[in-house]
Each structure stands twice: as C-alpha cells, then as structure tokens.
PDB file of C-alpha atoms and ligand atoms in Angstrom:
ATOM      1  CA  UNK A 108      -6.824  -7.869 -26.974  1.00  0.00           C
ATOM      2  CA  UNK A 109      -8.891  -4.966 -27.887  1.00  0.00           C
ATOM      3  CA  UNK A 110      -8.629  -1.727 -25.724  1.00  0.00           C
ATOM      4  CA  UNK A 111     -11.322   0.777 -25.609  1.00  0.00           C
ATOM      5  CA  UNK A 112      -9.198   3.769 -24.439  1.00  0.00           C
ATOM      6  CA  UNK A 113     -10.525   6.875 -23.225  1.00  0.00           C
ATOM      7  CA  UNK A 114      -7.227   8.531 -22.164  1.00  0.00           C
ATOM      8  CA  UNK A 115      -8.613  10.120 -19.053  1.00  0.00           C
ATOM      9  CA  UNK A 116      -5.596  11.429 -17.088  1.00  0.00           C
ATOM     10  CA  UNK A 117      -3.542   8.623 -18.829  1.00  0.00           C
ATOM     11  CA  UNK A 118      -0.881  11.013 -19.920  1.00  0.00           C
ATOM     12  CA  UNK A 119      -0.612  12.388 -16.424  1.00  0.00           C
ATOM     13  CA  UNK A 120       0.055   8.863 -14.978  1.00  0.00           C
ATOM     14  CA  UNK A 121       2.711   8.282 -17.874  1.00  0.00           C
ATOM     15  CA  UNK A 122       4.378  11.470 -16.859  1.00  0.00           C
ATOM     16  CA  UNK A 123       4.479  10.621 -13.162  1.00  0.00           C
ATOM     17  CA  UNK A 124       5.998   7.120 -14.058  1.00  0.00           C
ATOM     18  CA  UNK A 125       8.638   8.765 -16.387  1.00  0.00           C
ATOM     19  CA  UNK A 126       9.587  11.186 -13.686  1.00  0.00           C
ATOM     20  CA  UNK A 127       9.893   8.425 -11.029  1.00  0.00           C
ATOM     21  CA  UNK A 128      12.015   6.204 -13.303  1.00  0.00           C
ATOM     22  CA  UNK A 129      14.219   9.117 -14.350  1.00  0.00           C
ATOM     23  CA  UNK A 130      14.896  10.240 -10.775  1.00  0.00           C
ATOM     24  CA  UNK A 131      14.846   6.828  -8.870  1.00  0.00           C
ATOM     25  CA  UNK A 132      17.245   8.187  -6.306  1.00  0.00           C
ATOM     26  CA  UNK A 133      14.720  10.888  -5.168  1.00  0.00           C
ATOM     27  CA  UNK A 134      11.862   8.261  -5.064  1.00  0.00           C
ATOM     28  CA  UNK A 135      13.976   5.522  -3.456  1.00  0.00           C
ATOM     29  CA  UNK A 136      11.545   5.249  -0.390  1.00  0.00           C
ATOM     30  CA  UNK A 137       8.493   5.018  -2.603  1.00  0.00           C
ATOM     31  CA  UNK A 138      10.137   2.506  -4.909  1.00  0.00           C
ATOM     32  CA  UNK A 139      11.179   0.441  -1.916  1.00  0.00           C
ATOM     33  CA  UNK A 140       7.452  -0.263  -1.261  1.00  0.00           C
ATOM     34  CA  UNK A 141       7.409  -1.854  -4.729  1.00  0.00           C
ATOM     35  CA  UNK A 142      10.425  -3.994  -4.830  1.00  0.00           C
ATOM     36  CA  UNK A 143      12.232  -3.681  -1.441  1.00  0.00           C
ATOM     37  CA  UNK A 144      12.336  -6.017   1.602  1.00  0.00           C
ATOM     38  CA  UNK A 145      12.150  -9.129  -0.590  1.00  0.00           C
ATOM     39  CA  UNK A 146       9.133  -7.961  -2.679  1.00  0.00           C
ATOM     40  CA  UNK A 147      11.091  -8.256  -5.725  1.00  0.00           C
ATOM     41  CA  UNK A 148      11.072 -12.042  -5.431  1.00  0.00           C
ATOM     42  CA  UNK A 149       7.174 -12.075  -5.793  1.00  0.00           C
ATOM     43  CA  UNK A 150       7.640 -10.407  -9.147  1.00  0.00           C
ATOM     44  CA  UNK A 151       9.843 -13.172 -10.639  1.00  0.00           C
ATOM     45  CA  UNK A 152       8.217 -15.157 -13.346  1.00  0.00           C
ATOM     46  CA  UNK A 153       8.463 -16.432 -16.820  1.00  0.00           C
ATOM     47  CA  UNK A 154       6.933 -13.955 -19.124  1.00  0.00           C
ATOM     48  CA  UNK A 155       3.851 -13.135 -17.153  1.00  0.00           C
ATOM     49  CA  UNK A 156       1.234 -11.463 -19.489  1.00  0.00           C
ATOM     50  CA  UNK A 157       0.426  -9.198 -16.563  1.00  0.00           C
ATOM     51  CA  UNK A 158       4.036  -8.044 -16.937  1.00  0.00           C
ATOM     52  CA  UNK A 159       6.303  -6.738 -14.185  1.00  0.00           C
ATOM     53  CA  UNK A 160       5.744  -3.224 -15.741  1.00  0.00           C
ATOM     54  CA  UNK A 161       1.970  -3.785 -15.313  1.00  0.00           C
ATOM     55  CA  UNK A 162       2.558  -4.397 -11.641  1.00  0.00           C
ATOM     56  CA  UNK A 163       4.638  -1.189 -11.408  1.00  0.00           C
ATOM     57  CA  UNK A 164       1.932   0.892 -13.243  1.00  0.00           C
ATOM     58  CA  UNK A 165      -0.686  -0.615 -10.956  1.00  0.00           C
ATOM     59  CA  UNK A 166       1.465   0.294  -7.877  1.00  0.00           C
ATOM     60  CA  UNK A 167       1.842   3.899  -9.134  1.00  0.00           C
ATOM     61  CA  UNK A 168      -1.782   4.469 -10.090  1.00  0.00           C
ATOM     62  CA  UNK A 169      -3.034   3.030  -6.803  1.00  0.00           C
ATOM     63  CA  UNK A 170      -0.657   5.160  -4.916  1.00  0.00           C
ATOM     64  CA  UNK A 171      -1.762   8.412  -6.619  1.00  0.00           C
ATOM     65  CA  UNK A 172      -5.505   7.448  -6.230  1.00  0.00           C
ATOM     66  CA  UNK A 173      -4.834   6.955  -2.476  1.00  0.00           C
ATOM     67  CA  UNK A 174      -2.981  10.219  -2.142  1.00  0.00           C
ATOM     68  CA  UNK A 175      -5.916  11.932  -3.939  1.00  0.00           C
ATOM     69  CA  UNK A 176      -8.427  10.359  -1.476  1.00  0.00           C
ATOM     70  CA  UNK A 177      -6.263  11.613   1.431  1.00  0.00           C
ATOM     71  CA  UNK A 178      -6.930  15.212   0.259  1.00  0.00           C
ATOM     72  CA  UNK A 179     -10.711  14.816   0.662  1.00  0.00           C
ATOM     73  CA  UNK A 180     -11.830  17.041   3.608  1.00  0.00           C
ATOM     74  CA  UNK A 181     -13.921  14.327   5.325  1.00  0.00           C
ATOM     75  CA  UNK A 182     -14.269  16.439   8.495  1.00  0.00           C
ATOM     76  CA  UNK A 183     -16.345  18.969   6.514  1.00  0.00           C
ATOM     77  CA  UNK A 184     -17.790  16.570   4.151  1.00  0.00           C
ATOM     78  CA  UNK A 185     -21.497  17.195   3.330  1.00  0.00           C
ATOM     79  CA  UNK A 186     -22.934  14.516   1.291  1.00  0.00           C
ATOM     80  CA  UNK A 187     -26.138  16.475   0.635  1.00  0.00           C
ATOM     81  CA  UNK A 188     -24.312  19.348  -1.125  1.00  0.00           C
ATOM     82  CA  UNK A 189     -21.160  17.778  -2.469  1.00  0.00           C
ATOM     83  CA  UNK A 190     -20.648  17.416  -6.226  1.00  0.00           C
ATOM     84  CA  UNK A 191     -18.943  14.367  -7.738  1.00  0.00           C
ATOM     85  CA  UNK A 192     -15.705  13.267  -5.980  1.00  0.00           C
ATOM     86  CA  UNK A 193     -12.621  13.131  -8.329  1.00  0.00           C
ATOM     87  CA  UNK A 194     -12.806   9.386  -8.315  1.00  0.00           C
ATOM     88  CA  UNK A 195     -16.349   9.468  -9.347  1.00  0.00           C
ATOM     89  CA  UNK A 196     -15.513  11.687 -12.175  1.00  0.00           C
ATOM     90  CA  UNK A 197     -13.022   9.000 -13.431  1.00  0.00           C
ATOM     91  CA  UNK A 198     -15.742   6.272 -13.192  1.00  0.00           C
ATOM     92  CA  UNK A 199     -18.130   8.711 -15.136  1.00  0.00           C
ATOM     93  CA  UNK A 200     -15.559   9.355 -17.779  1.00  0.00           C
ATOM     94  CA  UNK A 201     -14.822   5.766 -18.422  1.00  0.00           C
ATOM     95  CA  UNK A 202     -18.366   4.864 -18.459  1.00  0.00           C
ATOM     96  CA  UNK A 203     -17.983   2.542 -15.358  1.00  0.00           C
ATOM     97  CA  UNK A 204     -21.200   1.747 -13.727  1.00  0.00           C
ATOM     98  CA  UNK A 205     -20.822   2.636  -9.859  1.00  0.00           C
ATOM     99  CA  UNK A 206     -22.765   3.588  -6.939  1.00  0.00           C
ATOM    100  CA  UNK A 207     -22.480   7.382  -5.846  1.00  0.00           C
ATOM    101  CA  UNK A 208     -20.725   7.671  -2.468  1.00  0.00           C
ATOM    102  CA  UNK A 209     -23.521   9.720  -1.124  1.00  0.00           C
ATOM    103  CA  UNK A 210     -26.007   7.011  -2.179  1.00  0.00           C
ATOM    104  CA  UNK A 211     -23.871   4.537  -0.159  1.00  0.00           C
ATOM    105  CA  UNK A 212     -23.888   6.950   2.812  1.00  0.00           C
ATOM    106  CA  UNK A 213     -27.704   7.176   2.557  1.00  0.00           C
ATOM    107  CA  UNK A 214     -27.872   3.498   2.749  1.00  0.00           C
ATOM    108  CA  UNK A 215     -25.929   3.317   6.156  1.00  0.00           C
ATOM    109  CA  UNK A 216     -28.568   3.292   8.799  1.00  0.00           C
ATOM    110  CA  UNK A 217     -27.588   6.079  11.091  1.00  0.00           C
ATOM    111  CA  UNK A 218     -25.133   8.715   9.972  1.00  0.00           C
ATOM    112  CA  UNK A 219     -24.368   9.655  13.462  1.00  0.00           C
ATOM    113  CA  UNK A 220     -22.312   6.547  14.041  1.00  0.00           C
ATOM    114  CA  UNK A 221     -20.654   6.660  10.625  1.00  0.00           C
ATOM    115  CA  UNK A 222     -17.094   7.725  10.228  1.00  0.00           C
ATOM    116  CA  UNK A 223     -17.258   9.222   6.849  1.00  0.00           C
ATOM    117  CA  UNK A 224     -13.720   8.453   6.015  1.00  0.00           C
ATOM    118  CA  UNK A 225     -14.037   4.826   6.980  1.00  0.00           C
ATOM    119  CA  UNK A 226     -17.312   4.505   4.872  1.00  0.00           C
ATOM    120  CA  UNK A 227     -15.428   6.087   1.909  1.00  0.00           C
ATOM    121  CA  UNK A 228     -12.787   3.488   1.912  1.00  0.00           C
ATOM    122  CA  UNK A 229     -15.355   0.740   2.489  1.00  0.00           C
ATOM    123  CA  UNK A 230     -17.310   2.021  -0.440  1.00  0.00           C
ATOM    124  CA  UNK A 231     -14.322   2.219  -2.743  1.00  0.00           C
ATOM    125  CA  UNK A 232     -11.630  -0.492  -1.951  1.00  0.00           C
ATOM    126  CA  UNK A 233     -13.804  -3.397  -1.930  1.00  0.00           C
ATOM    127  CA  UNK A 234     -15.716  -2.361  -5.029  1.00  0.00           C
ATOM    128  CA  UNK A 235     -15.641  -3.852  -8.469  1.00  0.00           C
ATOM    129  CA  UNK A 236     -15.828  -0.458  -9.985  1.00  0.00           C
ATOM    130  CA  UNK A 237     -12.574   0.673  -8.362  1.00  0.00           C
ATOM    131  CA  UNK A 238     -10.893  -2.489  -9.573  1.00  0.00           C
ATOM    132  CA  UNK A 239     -12.300  -1.950 -13.142  1.00  0.00           C
ATOM    133  CA  UNK A 240     -10.930   1.761 -12.948  1.00  0.00           C
ATOM    134  CA  UNK A 241      -7.461   0.595 -12.044  1.00  0.00           C
ATOM    135  CA  UNK A 242      -7.500  -2.197 -14.660  1.00  0.00           C
ATOM    136  CA  UNK A 243      -8.563   0.222 -17.418  1.00  0.00           C
ATOM    137  CA  UNK A 244      -6.123   2.955 -16.242  1.00  0.00           C
ATOM    138  CA  UNK A 245      -3.226   0.417 -16.241  1.00  0.00           C
ATOM    139  CA  UNK A 246      -4.015  -0.983 -19.670  1.00  0.00           C
ATOM    140  CA  UNK A 247      -4.027   2.538 -21.211  1.00  0.00           C
ATOM    141  CA  UNK A 248      -0.779   3.606 -19.532  1.00  0.00           C
ATOM    142  CA  UNK A 249       0.804   0.297 -20.675  1.00  0.00           C
ATOM    143  CA  UNK A 250      -0.419   0.863 -24.228  1.00  0.00           C
ATOM    144  CA  UNK A 251       1.293   4.308 -24.342  1.00  0.00           C
ATOM    145  CA  UNK A 252       4.546   3.318 -22.570  1.00  0.00           C
ATOM    146  CA  UNK A 253       5.211   0.138 -24.295  1.00  0.00           C
ATOM    147  CA  UNK A 254       6.225   2.075 -27.292  1.00  0.00           C
ATOM    148  CA  UNK A 255       9.148   3.827 -25.228  1.00  0.00           C
ATOM    149  CA  UNK A 256      12.028   1.410 -25.219  1.00  0.00           C
ATOM    150  CA  UNK A 257      14.384   3.790 -23.327  1.00  0.00           C
ATOM    151  CA  UNK A 258      11.854   4.139 -20.549  1.00  0.00           C
ATOM    152  CA  UNK A 259      11.415   0.245 -20.545  1.00  0.00           C
ATOM    153  CA  UNK A 260      15.147  -0.174 -20.453  1.00  0.00           C
ATOM    154  CA  UNK A 261      15.382   2.222 -17.536  1.00  0.00           C
ATOM    155  CA  UNK A 262      12.617   0.415 -15.602  1.00  0.00           C
ATOM    156  CA  UNK A 263      14.255  -3.077 -16.265  1.00  0.00           C
ATOM    157  CA  UNK A 264      17.689  -1.824 -15.216  1.00  0.00           C
ATOM    158  CA  UNK A 265      16.207  -0.636 -11.851  1.00  0.00           C
ATOM    159  CA  UNK A 266      14.453  -4.025 -11.304  1.00  0.00           C
ATOM    160  CA  UNK A 267      17.709  -5.807 -12.211  1.00  0.00           C
ATOM    161  CA  UNK A 268      19.566  -3.618  -9.794  1.00  0.00           C
ATOM    162  CA  UNK A 269      17.059  -4.317  -7.088  1.00  0.00           C
ATOM    163  CA  UNK A 270      17.244  -8.152  -7.707  1.00  0.00           C
ATOM    164  CA  UNK A 271      21.037  -8.060  -7.524  1.00  0.00           C
ATOM    165  CA  UNK A 272      20.885  -6.059  -4.320  1.00  0.00           C
ATOM    166  CA  UNK A 273      18.607  -8.461  -2.625  1.00  0.00           C
ATOM    167  CA  UNK A 274      20.401 -11.529  -4.244  1.00  0.00           C
ATOM    168  CA  UNK A 275      22.393 -12.462  -0.982  1.00  0.00           C
ATOM    169  CA  UNK A 276      19.205 -12.938   0.828  1.00  0.00           C
ATOM    170  CA  UNK A 277      19.142 -16.601  -0.028  1.00  0.00           C
ATOM    171  CA  UNK A 278      16.440 -17.651   2.531  1.00  0.00           C
ATOM    172  CA  UNK A 279      13.862 -15.605   0.647  1.00  0.00           C
ATOM    173  CA  UNK A 280      14.055 -17.165  -2.779  1.00  0.00           C
ATOM    174  CA  UNK A 281      14.789 -20.959  -2.104  1.00  0.00           C
ATOM    175  CA  UNK A 282      11.257 -21.568  -3.305  1.00  0.00           C
ATOM    176  CA  UNK A 283      12.140 -20.035  -6.693  1.00  0.00           C
ATOM    177  CA  UNK A 284      14.528 -22.744  -7.894  1.00  0.00           C
ATOM    178  CA  UNK A 285      12.545 -23.174 -11.035  1.00  0.00           C
ATOM    179  CA  UNK A 286      12.941 -19.583 -11.977  1.00  0.00           C
ATOM    180  CA  UNK A 287      16.307 -18.450 -10.599  1.00  0.00           C
ATOM    181  CA  UNK A 288      19.864 -19.835 -10.827  1.00  0.00           C
ATOM    182  CA  UNK A 289      21.823 -20.495  -7.677  1.00  0.00           C
ATOM    183  CA  UNK A 290      23.282 -16.942  -8.156  1.00  0.00           C
ATOM    184  CA  UNK A 291      19.807 -15.476  -8.105  1.00  0.00           C
ATOM    185  CA  UNK A 292      19.617 -14.552 -11.810  1.00  0.00           C
ATOM    186  CA  UNK A 293      16.542 -15.348 -13.915  1.00  0.00           C
ATOM    187  CA  UNK A 294      16.942 -18.530 -15.732  1.00  0.00           C
ATOM    188  CA  UNK A 295      16.569 -18.516 -19.421  1.00  0.00           C
ATOM    189  CA  UNK A 296      13.337 -19.667 -20.743  1.00  0.00           C
ATOM    190  CA  UNK A 297      11.214 -20.065 -23.760  1.00  0.00           C
ATOM    191  CA  UNK A 298       9.801 -16.768 -25.090  1.00  0.00           C
ATOM    192  CA  UNK A 299       6.196 -17.118 -25.785  1.00  0.00           C
ATOM    193  CA  UNK A 300       4.758 -16.358 -29.223  1.00  0.00           C
ATOM    194  CA  UNK A 301       2.476 -13.511 -27.932  1.00  0.00           C
ATOM    195  CA  UNK A 302       5.437 -11.736 -26.458  1.00  0.00           C
ATOM    196  CA  UNK A 303       7.435 -12.162 -29.667  1.00  0.00           C
ATOM    197  CA  UNK A 304       4.539 -10.808 -31.791  1.00  0.00           C
ATOM    198  CA  UNK A 305       4.044  -7.799 -29.533  1.00  0.00           C
ATOM    199  CA  UNK A 306       7.729  -6.824 -29.745  1.00  0.00           C
ATOM    200  CA  UNK A 307       7.807  -7.673 -33.513  1.00  0.00           C
ATOM    201  CA  UNK A 308       4.905  -5.275 -34.239  1.00  0.00           C
ATOM    202  CA  UNK A 309       6.141  -2.655 -31.803  1.00  0.00           C
ATOM    203  CA  UNK A 310       9.537  -2.579 -33.522  1.00  0.00           C
ATOM    204  CA  UNK A 311       7.957  -2.964 -36.982  1.00  0.00           C
ATOM    205  CA  UNK A 312       9.910  -6.027 -37.846  1.00  0.00           C
ATOM    206  CA  UNK A 313      13.248  -4.017 -38.032  1.00  0.00           C
ATOM    207  CA  UNK A 314      16.407  -4.173 -35.932  1.00  0.00           C
ATOM    208  CA  UNK A 315      15.945  -1.289 -33.432  1.00  0.00           C
ATOM    209  CA  UNK A 316      19.705  -0.479 -33.525  1.00  0.00           C
ATOM    210  CA  UNK A 317      20.639  -0.720 -37.362  1.00  0.00           C
ATOM    211  CA  UNK A 318      17.206  -0.437 -38.813  1.00  0.00           C
ATOM    212  CA  UNK A 319      17.633  -3.681 -40.848  1.00  0.00           C
ATOM    213  CA  UNK A 320      14.466  -5.128 -42.156  1.00  0.00           C
ATOM    214  CA  UNK A 321      13.828  -8.518 -40.491  1.00  0.00           C
ATOM    215  CA  UNK A 322      10.472  -9.312 -41.922  1.00  0.00           C
ATOM    216  CA  UNK A 323      11.890 -11.869 -44.490  1.00  0.00           C
ATOM    217  CA  UNK A 324       9.993 -10.155 -47.243  1.00  0.00           C
ATOM    218  CA  UNK A 325      12.887  -7.974 -48.522  1.00  0.00           C
ATOM    219  CA  UNK A 326      15.906 -10.120 -47.368  1.00  0.00           C
ATOM    220  CA  UNK A 327      15.652 -13.769 -46.386  1.00  0.00           C
ATOM    221  CA  UNK A 328      18.976 -13.790 -44.826  1.00  0.00           C
ATOM    222  CA  UNK A 329      18.183 -11.428 -41.897  1.00  0.00           C
ATOM    223  CA  UNK A 330      16.798 -13.240 -38.919  1.00  0.00           C
ATOM    224  CA  UNK A 331      15.012 -11.780 -36.008  1.00  0.00           C
ATOM    225  CA  UNK A 332      16.544 -12.054 -32.517  1.00  0.00           C
ATOM    226  CA  UNK A 333      14.612 -11.263 -29.405  1.00  0.00           C
ATOM    227  CA  UNK A 334      17.112  -9.580 -27.213  1.00  0.00           C
ATOM    228  CA  UNK A 335      16.797  -8.979 -23.430  1.00  0.00           C
ATOM    229  CA  UNK A 336      17.735  -5.286 -23.137  1.00  0.00           C
ATOM    230  CA  UNK A 337      19.040  -6.003 -19.681  1.00  0.00           C
ATOM    231  CA  UNK A 338      20.667  -9.428 -20.054  1.00  0.00           C
ATOM    232  CA  UNK A 339      19.730 -12.321 -17.825  1.00  0.00           C
ATOM    233  CA  UNK A 340      23.364 -12.399 -16.767  1.00  0.00           C
ATOM    234  CA  UNK A 341      23.044  -8.943 -15.368  1.00  0.00           C
ATOM    235  CA  UNK A 342      20.015  -9.763 -13.409  1.00  0.00           C
ATOM    236  CA  UNK A 343      17.468  -8.855 -16.227  1.00  0.00           C
ATOM    237  CA  UNK A 344      13.921 -10.153 -16.148  1.00  0.00           C
ATOM    238  CA  UNK A 345      11.959 -12.452 -18.395  1.00  0.00           C
ATOM    239  CA  UNK A 346       9.422  -9.875 -19.142  1.00  0.00           C
ATOM    240  CA  UNK A 347       7.911  -8.695 -22.354  1.00  0.00           C
ATOM    241  CA  UNK A 348       8.929  -5.060 -21.535  1.00  0.00           C
ATOM    242  CA  UNK A 349      12.639  -6.307 -21.440  1.00  0.00           C
ATOM    243  CA  UNK A 350      12.666  -7.495 -24.968  1.00  0.00           C
ATOM    244  CA  UNK A 351      13.584  -5.648 -28.245  1.00  0.00           C
ATOM    245  CA  UNK A 352      13.964  -6.852 -31.827  1.00  0.00           C
ATOM    246  CA  UNK A 353      17.520  -7.043 -33.050  1.00  0.00           C
ATOM    247  CA  UNK A 354      19.359  -8.493 -36.154  1.00  0.00           C
ATOM    248  CA  UNK A 355      21.896 -11.165 -35.474  1.00  0.00           C
ATOM    249  CA  UNK A 356      24.946  -8.880 -35.845  1.00  0.00           C
ATOM    250  CA  UNK A 357      23.589  -6.272 -33.330  1.00  0.00           C
ATOM    251  CA  UNK A 358      22.547  -8.999 -30.913  1.00  0.00           C
ATOM    252  CA  UNK A 359      26.061 -10.336 -30.759  1.00  0.00           C
ATOM    253  CA  UNK A 360      27.396  -6.789 -30.386  1.00  0.00           C
ATOM    254  CA  UNK A 361      25.271  -5.954 -27.514  1.00  0.00           C
ATOM    255  CA  UNK A 362      25.943  -9.268 -25.834  1.00  0.00           C
ATOM    256  CA  UNK A 363      29.751  -8.688 -25.982  1.00  0.00           C
ATOM    257  CA  UNK A 364      29.355  -4.975 -24.771  1.00  0.00           C
ATOM    258  CA  UNK A 365      27.548  -6.484 -21.642  1.00  0.00           C
ATOM    259  CA  UNK A 366      25.420  -3.252 -20.807  1.00  0.00           C
ATOM    260  CA  UNK A 367      21.822  -2.917 -21.700  1.00  0.00           C
ATOM    261  CA  UNK A 368      21.253  -0.761 -24.744  1.00  0.00           C
ATOM    262  CA  UNK A 369      18.381   0.330 -27.100  1.00  0.00           C
ATOM    263  CA  UNK A 370      17.773   3.260 -29.415  1.00  0.00           C
ATOM    264  CA  UNK A 371      15.785   6.301 -29.632  1.00  0.00           C
ATOM    265  CA  UNK A 372      14.990   5.677 -33.283  1.00  0.00           C
ATOM    266  CA  UNK A 373      11.474   5.115 -34.403  1.00  0.00           C
ATOM    267  CA  UNK A 374       9.852   4.862 -37.742  1.00  0.00           C
ATOM    268  CA  UNK A 375       7.585   7.867 -38.328  1.00  0.00           C
ATOM    269  CA  UNK A 376       3.957   7.415 -39.179  1.00  0.00           C
ATOM    270  CA  UNK A 377       4.452   8.628 -42.681  1.00  0.00           C
TER     271      UNK A 377
HETATM  272 ZN1   ZN B 270      21.049  -4.580 -36.327  1.00  0.00          ZN
END
C-alpha cells in the first residue's frame, strides 16, 4: 500500500500514544473505554490487516479530535467572522475536499432554530471527510510507530493483561470458540504472508536480538522465525504488531524465558 503522508500533527499523536502507553496506570480510565467491560473481546481476530494497534490509534485520535471540538466556544461562535476551525485546517493540510462549516450553517434554513453545537457535530461526524481525515492520520501514525518495537511490546503487553483480566468472564466470549482456547488465550494460527513480509522488512531480515542475518544470502543455515513478542500462552494477540523477527536460537531462548522481550537495537540508515 502506498501512503501519501503529510505528517500534519502526526508526531503529536505519536507522542500522546507513547505517553499513554508508558503511563497506563494514570490513563486507566481512558484505556478502559478502549478495552474494558468486555470490549477486548471485540478486538480478538486472526491477524486483521486493520490491526489491534490501528484500532487503538483510531481510538486515541478520535478522542483528541473530540476533546478539541469541545474547546470551541459555540455560545459566541459567529460564522460570519470566524476563521478556519482547527479541524478545517487539518482538512486543508491533507488536501481533503470538505464543506466549510459556515457554508453548512448557511444552508440550514433558519439559524434562529439551530443549535450551533449540534449543527457542528452533524456536519462533522456523519461526513466522509472526517472519516478520511481519521483514516489518513491513523495510517501515518501507524507508519511511524510500527518501527518502534519497544512501544509495540508495551502495547501488546497491556492488551494481553486486559485479556487475562477479563478471561473469567466466560459468558462474553463463548462466541469466540474459533479464536480463543477454553482458557481464553488466542489460538495459534497461520501467520499471513503480508504480515511476515512487513516484519521481515521492518527488521531488515535480521534477528532483532543477536543481529544475525536471516536473509539466506550470507548464511543459508540461519532461518527466520516470526516470534510473538507477548506469547500466546501469556494472552498475547495474533496481531502484526506483536511479531518480531528472531533466529532459531533466540526464539527458543525467549520461549523458555517466558516473558516478552525485544531490543532497542536498530540498523542505522548509513
Ligand atoms: Zn538471534
């Protein structure tokens, strides 16, 4: 997939996600809105291309846009003199075609009967341009953060903890028999080729722990292993963001250690 990235506020969103994941205790209430009260079960799947991490980025981005909208002073909003709204600036930057909110207001027959705040949310939430903005932003954030294995390990550990915590709620997940074991762990399944390729290219065909070349070009004995950073046995997910490339030896070592691990080692650009 080709991504035409503009990087508008993308690093800001990355930073928020990093902060939330690094301090999940402080953000427990907000995180609960993502995976709590049985919601974690709706995220169980076999390697969805729209990964669990995509869903999480979408959740964070939508929350931030919604908080920003709440800051608009609708009581004193004058559509004749107002400049571009923050969300309209984002549309402009991304080159997304949209209707100006003031144009939308003009179209409403009588402004006397219009609650501007309601009109704003009608204008925004049902629109294709808002959906396009969310999709574009999520793809850009994912593009940047997919490189950061430690952050992904952290995310996948939080998700696994959430699944383990809700595992006793048997009634909720009876319909997930194909995906979950009786102990509520994700069943092992085939890793699709696109997921392997994504991880192989990200990790540059090398074991992320010992840096061994696994391309088969320099040493034909080194075989690639796609490792679940948080093991399925520890409630890890079948998600592309939970995979990393390891050599056979490192894969066996991490399995016997039983805890999720990765490295902060990356090959420089030059
Ligand atoms: Zn290795």
